[in-house]
């Protein structure tokens, strides 16, 4: 009875397939153990990066009103020689603004 070797995944580079085919069973087991550990490590890193990105998105300035998205930035507009802070953000093709307060509240 003859056994056929397993078929490698189609997306595996030829040089890796050749190296694996030339390896001993012991080395193949070491490679499998390492590859599994490396895959877990990379998946964990990706999850940590994703959760860090989410935390950055979810951080809201303390004075940000509830109806203003976290991605809003502060801009200054001058009206009648007075300067005012506005929250500003984009919704689709439109730029939205919300009044924040005067730049110099003492004036």
Short mmCIF file of N, CA and C in Angstrom, two decimals, residues 43-93:
data_model
loop_
_atom_site.label_atom_id
_atom_site.label_comp_id
_atom_site.label_asym_id
_atom_site.label_seq_id
_atom_site.Cartn_x
_atom_site.Cartn_y
_atom_site.Cartn_z
N UNK A 43 -1.66 37.17 16.02
CA UNK A 43 -3.08 37.42 16.23
C UNK A 43 -3.29 38.25 17.50
N UNK A 44 -2.54 37.93 18.56
CA UNK A 44 -2.64 38.66 19.82
C UNK A 44 -2.20 40.12 19.61
N UNK A 45 -1.08 40.32 18.87
CA UNK A 45 -0.62 41.68 18.58
C UNK A 45 -1.67 42.47 17.81
N UNK A 46 -2.30 41.82 16.84
CA UNK A 46 -3.33 42.49 16.04
C UNK A 46 -4.52 42.88 16.92
N UNK A 47 -4.92 41.98 17.84
CA UNK A 47 -6.03 42.29 18.74
C UNK A 47 -5.67 43.45 19.65
N UNK A 48 -4.44 43.46 20.18
CA UNK A 48 -4.01 44.54 21.06
C UNK A 48 -3.98 45.87 20.31
N UNK A 49 -3.49 45.85 19.09
CA UNK A 49 -3.44 47.06 18.28
C UNK A 49 -4.85 47.56 18.00
N UNK A 50 -5.74 46.62 17.69
CA UNK A 50 -7.13 46.99 17.41
C UNK A 50 -7.79 47.60 18.65
N UNK A 51 -7.54 47.00 19.83
CA UNK A 51 -8.16 47.53 21.04
C UNK A 51 -7.56 48.88 21.40
N UNK A 52 -6.27 49.09 21.11
CA UNK A 52 -5.65 50.40 21.33
C UNK A 52 -6.28 51.43 20.42
N UNK A 53 -6.50 51.06 19.15
CA UNK A 53 -7.15 51.96 18.21
C UNK A 53 -8.54 52.32 18.70
N UNK A 54 -9.27 51.33 19.20
CA UNK A 54 -10.62 51.57 19.71
C UNK A 54 -10.58 52.51 20.90
N UNK A 55 -9.61 52.32 21.82
CA UNK A 55 -9.51 53.18 22.99
C UNK A 55 -9.25 54.61 22.57
N UNK A 56 -8.39 54.81 21.56
CA UNK A 56 -8.10 56.16 21.09
C UNK A 56 -9.35 56.79 20.51
N UNK A 57 -10.14 56.02 19.79
CA UNK A 57 -11.37 56.53 19.20
C UNK A 57 -12.38 56.86 20.30
N UNK A 58 -12.43 56.02 21.32
CA UNK A 58 -13.45 56.18 22.36
C UNK A 58 -13.10 57.27 23.37
N UNK A 59 -11.81 57.71 23.43
CA UNK A 59 -11.45 58.76 24.36
C UNK A 59 -12.10 60.05 23.91
N UNK A 60 -12.84 60.68 24.79
CA UNK A 60 -13.52 61.92 24.45
C UNK A 60 -13.02 63.01 25.39
N UNK A 61 -12.75 64.19 24.87
CA UNK A 61 -12.39 65.28 25.76
C UNK A 61 -13.50 65.50 26.78
N UNK A 62 -13.12 65.91 27.98
CA UNK A 62 -14.10 66.09 29.05
C UNK A 62 -15.19 67.10 28.71
N UNK A 63 -14.82 68.13 27.92
CA UNK A 63 -15.80 69.17 27.61
C UNK A 63 -16.52 68.94 26.28
N UNK A 64 -16.40 67.74 25.73
CA UNK A 64 -17.06 67.44 24.45
C UNK A 64 -18.54 67.14 24.69
N UNK A 65 -19.43 67.94 24.09
CA UNK A 65 -20.87 67.69 24.27
C UNK A 65 -21.28 66.32 23.72
N UNK A 66 -22.35 65.77 24.25
CA UNK A 66 -22.82 64.45 23.83
C UNK A 66 -23.17 64.39 22.35
N UNK A 67 -23.66 65.50 21.79
CA UNK A 67 -24.10 65.48 20.39
C UNK A 67 -22.97 65.83 19.40
N UNK A 68 -21.72 65.86 19.90
CA UNK A 68 -20.56 66.12 19.04
C UNK A 68 -19.72 64.85 19.00
N UNK A 69 -19.39 64.34 17.81
CA UNK A 69 -18.62 63.10 17.72
C UNK A 69 -17.18 63.27 18.23
N UNK A 70 -16.58 62.18 18.71
CA UNK A 70 -15.24 62.21 19.27
C UNK A 70 -14.20 62.64 18.24
N UNK A 71 -14.49 62.46 16.96
CA UNK A 71 -13.52 62.82 15.92
C UNK A 71 -13.50 64.32 15.65
N UNK A 72 -14.35 65.09 16.30
CA UNK A 72 -14.43 66.54 16.07
C UNK A 72 -13.14 67.22 16.52
N UNK A 73 -12.82 68.30 15.82
CA UNK A 73 -11.67 69.12 16.19
C UNK A 73 -12.16 70.50 16.54
N UNK A 74 -11.31 71.27 17.21
CA UNK A 74 -11.69 72.63 17.59
C UNK A 74 -11.12 73.59 16.55
N UNK A 75 -11.97 74.49 16.07
CA UNK A 75 -11.54 75.52 15.14
C UNK A 75 -11.90 76.88 15.74
N UNK A 76 -11.27 77.92 15.22
CA UNK A 76 -11.56 79.28 15.69
C UNK A 76 -12.18 80.05 14.54
N UNK A 77 -13.31 80.70 14.82
CA UNK A 77 -13.96 81.55 13.84
C UNK A 77 -13.96 82.98 14.38
N UNK A 78 -13.75 83.93 13.48
CA UNK A 78 -13.80 85.34 13.87
C UNK A 78 -15.09 85.94 13.35
N UNK A 79 -15.86 86.50 14.27
CA UNK A 79 -17.14 87.12 13.93
C UNK A 79 -17.18 88.49 14.59
N UNK A 80 -17.34 89.54 13.79
CA UNK A 80 -17.40 90.93 14.30
C UNK A 80 -16.22 91.24 15.22
N UNK A 81 -15.02 90.91 14.77
CA UNK A 81 -13.77 91.17 15.51
C UNK A 81 -13.67 90.39 16.82
N UNK A 82 -14.52 89.42 17.03
CA UNK A 82 -14.42 88.54 18.21
C UNK A 82 -14.11 87.13 17.73
N UNK A 83 -13.31 86.41 18.52
CA UNK A 83 -12.91 85.05 18.12
C UNK A 83 -13.62 84.03 19.02
N UNK A 84 -14.12 82.95 18.37
CA UNK A 84 -14.89 81.94 19.07
C UNK A 84 -14.38 80.54 18.70
N UNK A 85 -14.43 79.64 19.70
CA UNK A 85 -14.12 78.23 19.45
C UNK A 85 -15.38 77.52 18.98
N UNK A 86 -15.19 76.64 17.99
CA UNK A 86 -16.28 75.79 17.51
C UNK A 86 -15.75 74.36 17.40
N UNK A 87 -16.58 73.41 17.77
CA UNK A 87 -16.31 72.01 17.45
C UNK A 87 -16.64 71.85 15.98
N UNK A 88 -15.82 71.11 15.23
CA UNK A 88 -16.10 70.94 13.81
C UNK A 88 -15.79 69.50 13.41
N UNK A 89 -16.66 68.91 12.60
CA UNK A 89 -16.48 67.54 12.13
C UNK A 89 -17.17 67.37 10.80
N UNK A 90 -16.87 66.28 10.14
CA UNK A 90 -17.44 65.99 8.82
C UNK A 90 -18.49 64.89 8.95
N UNK A 91 -19.62 65.11 8.30
CA UNK A 91 -20.67 64.08 8.17
C UNK A 91 -20.93 63.93 6.69
N UNK A 92 -20.35 62.88 6.11
CA UNK A 92 -20.47 62.68 4.67
C UNK A 92 -19.75 63.80 3.94
N UNK A 93 -20.46 64.51 3.08
CA UNK A 93 -19.87 65.62 2.32
C UNK A 93 -19.99 66.95 3.05
#
